[in-house]
Amino acid sequence: MRAGLKRFARNRMAVLGAVVLLLVLVLVLIGPVVYPQGAFAITGKPMQPPGGGFLLGTDTLGRDVAAGIALGARTSMLVGVASTCVAILLGAVIGGLAGYYRGWVEIALMQVTAFFQTIPSFILALLLVAILSPSLTSEIIAIALVSWPAIARLVRGQFVALGGREFVLACVGLGAGDARIIFRHLLPNCASPVIAVGSLLIATAILLETGLAFLGLGDPNLMSWGLQISAGRAVLRQAWWVCTFPGIAILLTVLAINMVGDGLNEALNPRLREG
Amino acid sequence: MRAVLDISGLSIALPKGADRSHAVRNLSLTLQAGQITCLIGESGSGKSLAARAIMGLLPPRVQIDKGVLQFGAIDLAHATPAQMRGIRGAEIAMIFQEPMTALNPLHSIGRQIGEILRIHTKLSAKERRARVVELLDQVHLPEPTRLLNAYPHQLSGGQRQRAMIAMALALRPKLLIADEPTTALDVTTQAQILTLIHDLQRERGTAVLFITHDFGVVAEIADNVAVMQHGVLVEQGTRDAVLRNPQHPYTQALIEAVPKLDPPMRAPIPPIPLMLETHKLRKTYNARGLFGGSGTIALDGIDLALRRGETLGLVGESGSGKSTLARAITRLMPIDSGEILLSGHDISRLSRAQMRPLRKRIQMVFQDPFASLDPRQRVAEIIAEGPIIHGATPEAARDRACELLAMVGLDPSAADRYPHEFSGGQRQRIGIARALAMDPEILVADEPVSALDVSVQAQVLALLEDIKQRLRLSMIFVTHDLRVALQICDRIAVMRQGRVVEIGETAALHAAPQHPYTKALFAAVPGAQWAVHDGPKDV
């Protein structure tokens, strides 16, 4: 793991991504301090261009775009990280059970996984949020429910590969139970690839969240980048800044997470490592 | 005599951050036409990299630093890639350790051998085909015309290695590099392949660079011997000179470490009490696939008994069922029928929960020291795990782990390190400590030294012997290596195709093997006629 971090540090793109990501996190932390009035407060005249009284201008209702971006970062990161955590938990349990017990358990669970993968994830997420009624929790649940199959397949593959290793057999020989073998030995040994794939999932989750918010299925009480773009799309030609800056924020964040994820994948995945 | 390849002052640089700056330092060696030069050394000695440097096939970031590889008029160290392509296969050929990975599984044997002829000659398709059949015949493969269309997985290990040799010799190269070509093979197959390489090479006057770690193999086929240690050539000379009268202390130590093919005197073990018995043990592996035919019979009615305090050797070639038997006895693998009696009580039908309290009494040491330890656990956790499962407090288990580390000859500071920080021999010691932590009565060791270098092998064997005496253990020792079995076992059971064909006291079995298969095994041990410590009896 430590050697993996060293390899990560040698990858310039990944380090650049990490720096951008760190800036986004700083934004999440200082946002409420810099903009104590909140993102929905009407602070000035509508549709002011950037550079005047407001750094990034104001939207159709006179709300500060910069405040929206700073406070919307929180929603994006929260949904991204929380839904990925739930997806990893769900995927690890399902993939782990399938990979450890094999046989009919594996067939059944992998069929369910395949079923989820056949439905386009955005449509499914849309449907789930519509059923659950739009809120932060239902967004997280919906995104987690469409993201876990990738993790499940990965964990299952790892378990199958590790299950044949002699150290697992040695544990059985010591009299270890299933729980001990799964939690103490198998799961820690697939941590590296799961971290790598999970970090990429965060980026996908943020994009999904933006898409949901754009369609008005986000939490109506929370500012988010998707909501900002949605609000500004009608005035795209008169007030380009309302859509553009949240769009750039999404682009930079997702790109940064992808670069970090690729870096982690290369650093932690032994198969991609060159001799 | 004619020099085919003259290596002088060869140094191979390793990338920064490796454990040493040079894999090979200042190697000078001359390979003569019609002679076999054995390059012998332990893992990490740089012998394989030296061979790959000759072929121009060094891994990325590893480079020839200095030196000249004079091959005819060309210096291979400075040859262009195009020149190397012309030489590789045509003038210098190579055979590898694992013929399964060296052959392309998607191409038929005929196509793969024919490919070399297509690249380097102007023969027509029909001529190529005839030549391939001729080559397959020369390496004594049965039914060469039928084999043309066979795929690598349809051949046995020995047959694949023969096909590799046919491929390597297709263009009558001046130099053949053989990198541990028989290490992955059974001992009887190994003997045949060694004879084949020897005969073909004599017939054609090929120079051979034969890389090996096995002095038995050296005694069998070498004309000249070169010994490498940590990238430095420490000794070279003719086979008789090096084996009979080694000059360098490292060579002496290596030869000393080769187990003698002569069992030491052992006090007889009383036939009762019995620790473990098996009655009519059967196990069949099911054929895979939807329409798979009959399965493979791994155990075909095994009747064995382990006496208290003895070491019982299970000897056999791959597929003989010896490892299956070891795993069946420890209940790590289900059996189809039969009984396993532990001190008279049948354990073969116990559930996993019922088996758990009995696990303490019978423990296993595994073959692969790299796969048998969890890479994410610290050494102390690995050793303490068993006692903790069986109710010891973590503190007590940890203290015991430190004691055990000392017992297996490791420093107690090893407790907080991870397995990858240790060498193969040290890891095997950790594996032994893990088994001992349970205070077992029976130790089942499955090829515990076959992945280790010969000098380390001797140390681990001595450790097992010492521990067995001190703790009064009974041991089942699985091995394919008769030399090792003769040194450590009180009795030996010879297995073949899931059956025990012969069982007897080690000394008696060695002096007068009864079964023809046992006789064949003894005859096939490389360097058998070479009693290493007092020179050849008849070479």
XYZ file of N, CA and C in Angstrom, chain B residues 313-451:
417
model
N 7.078 -40.629 4.339
C 7.195 -39.896 3.087
C 6.170 -40.365 2.076
N 5.526 -39.422 1.389
C 4.685 -39.771 0.255
C 5.427 -39.282 -0.987
N 5.905 -40.210 -1.780
C 6.727 -39.846 -2.924
C 5.995 -40.228 -4.197
N 6.040 -39.358 -5.181
C 5.422 -39.683 -6.455
C 5.567 -38.528 -7.407
N 5.191 -38.780 -8.656
C 5.286 -37.728 -9.648
C 3.993 -36.925 -9.663
N 3.965 -35.874 -10.485
C 2.750 -35.070 -10.497
C 1.581 -35.913 -10.988
N 0.423 -35.734 -10.362
C -0.744 -36.524 -10.727
C -0.814 -37.859 -10.017
N 0.130 -38.117 -9.109
C 0.096 -39.413 -8.425
C -0.920 -39.397 -7.287
N -1.399 -38.206 -6.914
C -2.397 -38.120 -5.849
C -1.804 -37.818 -4.489
N -0.495 -37.548 -4.426
C 0.127 -37.357 -3.114
C -0.350 -36.081 -2.417
N -0.491 -34.989 -3.196
C -0.980 -33.751 -2.576
C -2.455 -33.857 -2.218
N -3.225 -34.536 -3.061
C -4.638 -34.761 -2.764
C -4.770 -35.525 -1.459
N -3.911 -36.526 -1.291
C -3.957 -37.325 -0.068
C -3.655 -36.456 1.151
N -2.620 -35.589 1.020
C -2.268 -34.714 2.140
C -3.446 -33.826 2.514
N -4.135 -33.296 1.513
C -5.265 -32.403 1.792
C -6.488 -33.175 2.297
N -6.638 -34.397 1.838
C -7.761 -35.210 2.310
C -7.577 -35.545 3.786
N -6.345 -35.902 4.157
C -6.065 -36.275 5.544
C -6.334 -35.112 6.480
N -5.985 -33.896 6.053
C -6.191 -32.721 6.893
C -7.609 -32.172 6.744
N -8.442 -32.885 6.011
C -9.845 -32.497 5.806
C -9.959 -31.119 5.158
N -8.986 -30.815 4.286
C -9.090 -29.572 3.522
C -9.752 -29.851 2.186
N -9.985 -31.126 1.932
C -10.610 -31.513 0.688
C -11.517 -32.696 0.979
N -12.754 -32.664 0.500
C -13.655 -33.777 0.800
C -13.229 -35.052 0.055
N -13.544 -36.202 0.633
C -13.252 -37.461 -0.043
C -14.565 -38.097 -0.476
N -14.477 -39.068 -1.395
C -15.698 -39.719 -1.876
C -16.105 -40.858 -0.950
N -15.137 -41.671 -0.576
C -15.449 -42.764 0.344
C -14.188 -43.178 1.069
N -14.353 -44.010 2.082
C -13.216 -44.452 2.884
C -13.242 -43.803 4.251
N -12.241 -44.146 5.071
C -12.190 -43.635 6.433
C -10.841 -43.014 6.721
N -10.853 -41.979 7.534
C -9.615 -41.405 8.053
C -9.709 -41.501 9.569
N -8.837 -42.315 10.161
C -8.902 -42.505 11.611
C -7.801 -41.693 12.282
N -8.205 -40.760 13.166
C -7.243 -39.992 13.937
C -7.263 -40.591 15.338
N -6.159 -41.213 15.729
C -6.082 -41.981 16.981
C -7.291 -42.916 17.129
N -7.664 -43.571 16.056
C -8.728 -44.567 16.135
C -10.132 -44.051 15.894
N -10.320 -42.730 15.826
C -11.666 -42.195 15.602
C -11.804 -41.677 14.183
N -12.894 -42.050 13.539
C -13.097 -41.641 12.154
C -13.420 -40.145 12.092
N -12.610 -39.412 11.331
C -12.890 -37.976 11.193
C -13.393 -37.631 9.797
N -13.535 -38.641 8.940
C -13.829 -38.326 7.543
C -15.246 -37.808 7.347
N -16.133 -38.058 8.309
C -17.516 -37.607 8.111
C -17.914 -36.468 9.049
N -16.947 -35.924 9.771
C -17.286 -34.842 10.695
C -17.615 -33.573 9.916
N -18.540 -32.786 10.458
C -18.855 -31.498 9.835
C -17.727 -30.526 10.153
N -17.797 -29.350 9.511
C -16.733 -28.384 9.724
C -16.652 -27.957 11.186
N -17.819 -27.795 11.818
C -17.840 -27.382 13.217
C -17.315 -28.498 14.119
N -17.704 -29.751 13.798
C -17.217 -30.877 14.605
C -15.712 -31.057 14.440
N -15.237 -30.702 13.272
C -13.826 -30.885 12.957
C -12.962 -29.843 13.674
N -13.579 -28.659 13.944
C -12.769 -27.537 14.431
C -11.888 -27.864 15.631
N -12.429 -28.484 16.721
C -11.536 -28.779 17.858
C -10.409 -29.757 17.504
N -10.627 -30.582 16.483
C -9.605 -31.568 16.127
C -8.511 -30.975 15.239
N -8.794 -29.805 14.648
C -7.832 -29.174 13.734
C -6.486 -28.946 14.412
N -6.523 -28.678 15.741
C -5.289 -28.418 16.466
C -4.326 -29.583 16.348
N -4.891 -30.788 16.268
C -4.022 -31.971 16.367
C -3.289 -32.278 15.078
N -3.810 -31.769 13.962
C -3.201 -32.095 12.678
C -3.047 -30.825 11.860
N -1.835 -30.425 11.616
C -1.563 -29.158 10.960
C -0.741 -29.352 9.686
N -0.854 -28.364 8.812
C -0.247 -28.518 7.500
C 0.764 -27.405 7.228
N 1.837 -27.772 6.534
C 2.794 -26.787 6.013
C 2.690 -26.863 4.493
N 2.566 -25.705 3.849
C 2.254 -25.710 2.422
C 3.496 -25.572 1.555
N 3.263 -25.807 0.261
C 4.374 -25.833 -0.676
C 4.918 -24.444 -1.000
N 4.004 -23.546 -1.361
C 4.454 -22.282 -1.937
C 4.560 -21.216 -0.859
N 5.792 -20.867 -0.455
C 5.923 -19.913 0.655
C 5.431 -18.519 0.282
N 5.182 -18.277 -1.027
C 4.698 -16.958 -1.412
C 3.177 -16.886 -1.392
N 2.516 -18.010 -1.592
C 1.052 -18.008 -1.646
C 0.424 -18.406 -0.321
N 1.205 -19.010 0.577
C 0.564 -19.597 1.745
C 0.491 -18.637 2.930
N 1.016 -17.424 2.781
C 0.896 -16.438 3.852
C 0.078 -15.263 3.325
N -0.870 -14.786 4.138
C -1.685 -13.650 3.741
C -0.806 -12.402 3.647
N -0.693 -11.813 2.437
C 0.221 -10.667 2.281
C -0.173 -9.449 3.112
N -1.418 -9.400 3.593
C -1.865 -8.221 4.332
C -1.741 -8.378 5.838
N -1.247 -9.517 6.293
C -1.132 -9.713 7.737
C 0.326 -9.611 8.170
N 0.521 -9.106 9.379
C 1.859 -9.119 9.949
C 2.178 -10.536 10.413
N 3.490 -10.811 10.516
C 3.923 -12.162 10.841
C 3.325 -12.638 12.169
N 3.322 -11.741 13.169
C 2.780 -12.137 14.472
C 1.304 -12.507 14.352
N 0.556 -11.748 13.544
C -0.870 -12.037 13.364
C -1.064 -13.393 12.688
N -0.193 -13.671 11.705
C -0.298 -14.938 10.983
C -0.125 -16.109 11.946
N 0.915 -16.013 12.780
C 1.214 -17.137 13.669
C 0.190 -17.235 14.803
N -0.286 -16.063 15.267
C -1.199 -16.068 16.424
C -2.631 -16.417 16.034
N -2.931 -16.412 14.744
C -4.323 -16.559 14.324
C -4.959 -17.870 14.804
N -4.231 -18.973 14.625
C -4.784 -20.274 15.015
C -5.158 -20.325 16.483
N -4.191 -20.025 17.398
C -4.532 -20.040 18.824
C -5.689 -19.106 19.165
N -5.767 -17.934 18.512
C -6.867 -17.006 18.805
C -8.203 -17.624 18.404
N -8.227 -18.293 17.247
C -9.455 -18.970 16.819
C -9.876 -19.992 17.868
N -8.878 -20.628 18.479
C -9.192 -21.669 19.447
C -9.229 -21.137 20.875
N -9.375 -19.811 21.017
C -9.703 -19.278 22.330
C -8.581 -18.665 23.131
N -7.384 -18.553 22.574
C -6.300 -17.921 23.329
C -6.526 -16.416 23.340
N -6.033 -15.737 24.379
C -6.128 -14.275 24.372
C -5.091 -13.745 23.386
N -5.363 -12.606 22.769
C -4.410 -12.057 21.797
C -3.017 -11.858 22.388
N -2.941 -11.430 23.663
C -1.627 -11.195 24.273
C -0.851 -12.504 24.382
N -1.519 -13.526 24.919
C -0.855 -14.815 25.096
C -0.435 -15.371 23.737
N -1.307 -15.243 22.743
C -1.007 -15.789 21.428
C 0.188 -15.074 20.814
N 0.263 -13.765 21.069
C 1.360 -12.999 20.507
C 2.686 -13.385 21.153
N 2.671 -13.556 22.481
C 3.894 -13.974 23.172
C 4.376 -15.317 22.640
N 3.398 -16.197 22.454
C 3.721 -17.535 21.946
C 4.304 -17.421 20.534
N 3.738 -16.499 19.724
C 4.228 -16.312 18.364
C 5.694 -15.905 18.385
N 6.059 -15.033 19.316
C 7.458 -14.598 19.388
C 8.371 -15.758 19.787
N 7.894 -16.584 20.736
C 8.677 -17.776 21.109
C 8.892 -18.674 19.900
N 7.800 -18.863 19.140
C 7.879 -19.767 17.997
C 8.817 -19.227 16.930
N 8.832 -17.896 16.759
C 9.751 -17.305 15.789
C 11.179 -17.684 16.152
N 11.480 -17.588 17.447
C 12.826 -17.960 17.883
C 13.073 -19.439 17.604
N 12.040 -20.255 17.834
C 12.203 -21.698 17.653
C 12.505 -22.053 16.196
N 11.867 -21.343 15.232
C 12.117 -21.658 13.833
C 13.292 -20.860 13.272
N 14.033 -20.190 14.175
C 15.261 -19.550 13.742
C 15.076 -18.179 13.127
N 14.009 -17.471 13.507
C 13.845 -16.100 13.028
C 13.974 -15.151 14.208
N 14.379 -13.921 13.906
C 14.521 -12.921 14.938
C 13.132 -12.483 15.418
N 12.939 -12.280 16.736
C 11.610 -11.843 17.209
C 11.163 -10.516 16.587
N 12.104 -9.717 16.088
C 11.716 -8.458 15.445
C 10.933 -8.715 14.160
N 10.966 -9.954 13.670
C 10.201 -10.293 12.469
C 8.703 -10.181 12.707
N 8.302 -10.214 13.972
C 6.877 -10.283 14.304
C 6.053 -9.160 13.695
N 6.648 -7.969 13.596
C 5.859 -6.826 13.133
C 6.047 -6.523 11.652
N 6.667 -7.431 10.939
C 6.873 -7.183 9.504
C 5.884 -8.001 8.686
N 5.818 -7.648 7.398
C 4.888 -8.330 6.486
C 5.626 -9.405 5.685
N 4.896 -10.431 5.225
C 5.556 -11.557 4.553
C 6.458 -11.154 3.387
N 6.079 -10.110 2.623
C 6.885 -9.815 1.433
C 8.279 -9.328 1.776
N 8.519 -9.025 3.049
C 9.847 -8.561 3.437
C 10.810 -9.729 3.680
N 10.317 -10.967 3.490
C 11.154 -12.118 3.801
C 11.484 -12.930 2.550
N 12.562 -13.676 2.621
C 12.922 -14.550 1.508
C 12.072 -15.824 1.571
N 12.157 -16.631 0.531
C 11.363 -17.859 0.463
C 11.587 -18.770 1.659
N 12.853 -18.964 2.038
C 13.166 -19.852 3.156
C 12.617 -19.317 4.464
N 12.727 -17.991 4.639
C 12.212 -17.386 5.880
C 10.693 -17.502 5.938
N 10.050 -17.331 4.791
C 8.588 -17.462 4.774
C 8.173 -18.880 5.130
N 8.942 -19.841 4.632
C 8.595 -21.219 4.934
C 8.729 -21.458 6.441
N 9.700 -20.799 7.058
C 9.838 -20.906 8.522
C 8.613 -20.320 9.222
N 8.105 -19.203 8.678
C 6.899 -18.598 9.255
C 5.730 -19.581 9.141
N 5.628 -20.226 7.963
C 4.559 -21.212 7.763
C 4.660 -22.356 8.756
N 5.885 -22.776 9.045
C 6.087 -23.856 10.018
C 5.688 -23.374 11.416
N 6.075 -22.123 11.743
C 5.711 -21.572 13.058
C 4.191 -21.500 13.204
N 3.494 -21.142 12.112
C 2.028 -21.075 12.172
C 1.440 -22.447 12.503
N 1.997 -23.489 11.879
C 1.501 -24.835 12.159
C 1.815 -25.233 13.599
N 3.024 -24.884 14.065
C 3.430 -25.298 15.415
C 2.653 -24.563 16.502
N 2.155 -23.364 16.178
C 1.420 -22.576 17.166
C 0.218 -23.336 17.706
N -0.263 -24.308 16.936
C -1.443 -25.064 17.352
C -1.071 -26.252 18.246
N 0.214 -26.432 18.521
C 0.681 -27.616 19.246
C 0.148 -28.900 18.633
N 0.405 -29.126 17.371
C -0.166 -30.307 16.709
C 0.548 -31.587 17.128
N -0.126 -32.712 16.911
C 0.514 -34.002 17.104
C 1.057 -34.510 15.774
N 0.352 -34.096 14.695
C 0.753 -34.541 13.367
C 0.996 -33.316 12.500
N 2.122 -33.337 11.794
C 2.430 -32.265 10.862
C 2.382 -32.867 9.464
N 1.566 -32.268 8.591
C 1.522 -32.722 7.209
C 2.238 -31.666 6.377
N 3.371 -32.024 5.798
C 4.154 -31.056 5.031
C 4.037 -31.402 3.549
N 3.432 -30.499 2.775
C 3.215 -30.753 1.358
C 4.302 -30.058 0.544
N 5.275 -30.810 0.097
C 6.395 -30.259 -0.685
C 6.972 -28.998 -0.031
N 7.339 -29.056 1.253
C 7.699 -27.810 1.928
C 9.009 -27.198 1.436
N 9.835 -27.952 0.744
C 11.129 -27.386 0.349
C 11.313 -27.329 -1.168
N 10.273 -27.725 -1.925
C 10.526 -27.829 -3.361
C 10.611 -26.466 -4.044
N 10.128 -25.404 -3.388
C 10.230 -24.083 -4.015
C 11.481 -23.340 -3.543
